[in-house]
Amino acid sequence: MIATISIGLPIESRRRACDFYRKALGLEMVGEIDKDGMSEPLQFALDTHTRLTLIPHVGFGWMVGDIRRAPGGKSECLLTLQVETLEEVRRVFKSCIDAGAKAIEEPIQKDWGYVAIIADPDTHLWMIAANLW
């Protein structure tokens, strides 16, 4: 069975999140376009079977109900974008910063790979990495 996986992240502003992911990572929206010019729900195809779904905080709370969530200001997960080269790590990192991300860790060689970490405008952490493990 082939399933679709959706990674749902809470956001403050649909427009800000949409603009960031389109500019920073070049992602394209998928789904039916709503009156605000963005897909509803706001989704981006990461590959054939994976979607990034950006959900306003109110909607996110409605979906998960009383399930315990990470305290405010804490990231609930680390998303990793694996790229081919060190130069691509630097290029994607710069693209994210230019699109409004906050630099958490500048590109650096670690024992296990060449990585950089950014926080998107809603503070979700993304690691951009090459040569992992």
PDB file of C-alpha atoms in Angstrom, residues 61-106:
ATOM      1  CA  GLY A  61      -5.363  23.118  18.369  1.00  0.00           C
ATOM      2  CA  TRP A  62      -8.764  22.130  16.976  1.00  0.00           C
ATOM      3  CA  MET A  63      -7.199  19.123  15.207  1.00  0.00           C
ATOM      4  CA  VAL A  64      -5.187  17.761  18.145  1.00  0.00           C
ATOM      5  CA  GLY A  65      -7.601  18.764  20.912  1.00  0.00           C
ATOM      6  CA  ASP A  66      -6.316  18.224  24.442  1.00  0.00           C
ATOM      7  CA  ILE A  67      -3.224  16.292  23.386  1.00  0.00           C
ATOM      8  CA  ARG A  68      -0.222  17.602  25.325  1.00  0.00           C
ATOM      9  CA  ARG A  69       1.960  19.823  23.168  1.00  0.00           C
ATOM     10  CA  ALA A  70       5.467  21.180  23.625  1.00  0.00           C
ATOM     11  CA  PRO A  71       5.625  24.309  25.816  1.00  0.00           C
ATOM     12  CA  GLY A  72       5.566  27.683  24.028  1.00  0.00           C
ATOM     13  CA  GLY A  73       8.796  28.678  22.361  1.00  0.00           C
ATOM     14  CA  LYS A  74       9.993  25.088  21.989  1.00  0.00           C
ATOM     15  CA  SER A  75      10.354  23.238  18.727  1.00  0.00           C
ATOM     16  CA  GLU A  76       8.339  20.050  18.553  1.00  0.00           C
ATOM     17  CA  CYS A  77      10.582  18.419  15.940  1.00  0.00           C
ATOM     18  CA  LEU A  78      13.663  18.893  13.797  1.00  0.00           C
ATOM     19  CA  LEU A  79      13.075  18.675  10.056  1.00  0.00           C
ATOM     20  CA  THR A  80      16.103  17.810   7.934  1.00  0.00           C
ATOM     21  CA  LEU A  81      16.601  18.710   4.298  1.00  0.00           C
ATOM     22  CA  GLN A  82      19.394  16.552   2.914  1.00  0.00           C
ATOM     23  CA  VAL A  83      21.204  18.045  -0.057  1.00  0.00           C
ATOM     24  CA  GLU A  84      24.047  16.774  -2.223  1.00  0.00           C
ATOM     25  CA  THR A  85      26.924  19.185  -1.610  1.00  0.00           C
ATOM     26  CA  LEU A  86      28.437  21.541   0.942  1.00  0.00           C
ATOM     27  CA  GLU A  87      27.835  24.427  -1.469  1.00  0.00           C
ATOM     28  CA  GLU A  88      24.148  23.508  -1.617  1.00  0.00           C
ATOM     29  CA  VAL A  89      23.983  23.611   2.195  1.00  0.00           C
ATOM     30  CA  ARG A  90      25.363  27.142   2.085  1.00  0.00           C
ATOM     31  CA  ARG A  91      23.040  28.163  -0.788  1.00  0.00           C
ATOM     32  CA  VAL A  92      19.863  26.832   0.867  1.00  0.00           C
ATOM     33  CA  PHE A  93      20.887  28.323   4.228  1.00  0.00           C
ATOM     34  CA  LYS A  94      21.330  31.761   2.611  1.00  0.00           C
ATOM     35  CA  SER A  95      18.032  31.407   0.740  1.00  0.00           C
ATOM     36  CA  CYS A  96      16.246  30.650   4.022  1.00  0.00           C
ATOM     37  CA  ILE A  97      17.855  33.597   5.816  1.00  0.00           C
ATOM     38  CA  ASP A  98      16.999  35.910   2.902  1.00  0.00           C
ATOM     39  CA  ALA A  99      13.378  34.688   3.114  1.00  0.00           C
ATOM     40  CA  GLY A 100      13.087  35.542   6.824  1.00  0.00           C
ATOM     41  CA  ALA A 101      14.481  32.552   8.728  1.00  0.00           C
ATOM     42  CA  LYS A 102      16.611  32.985  11.839  1.00  0.00           C
ATOM     43  CA  ALA A 103      20.096  31.461  11.788  1.00  0.00           C
ATOM     44  CA  ILE A 104      20.434  28.939  14.611  1.00  0.00           C
ATOM     45  CA  GLU A 105      23.734  27.456  13.433  1.00  0.00           C
ATOM     46  CA  GLU A 106      25.782  28.750  10.513  1.00  0.00           C
TER      47      GLU A 106
END
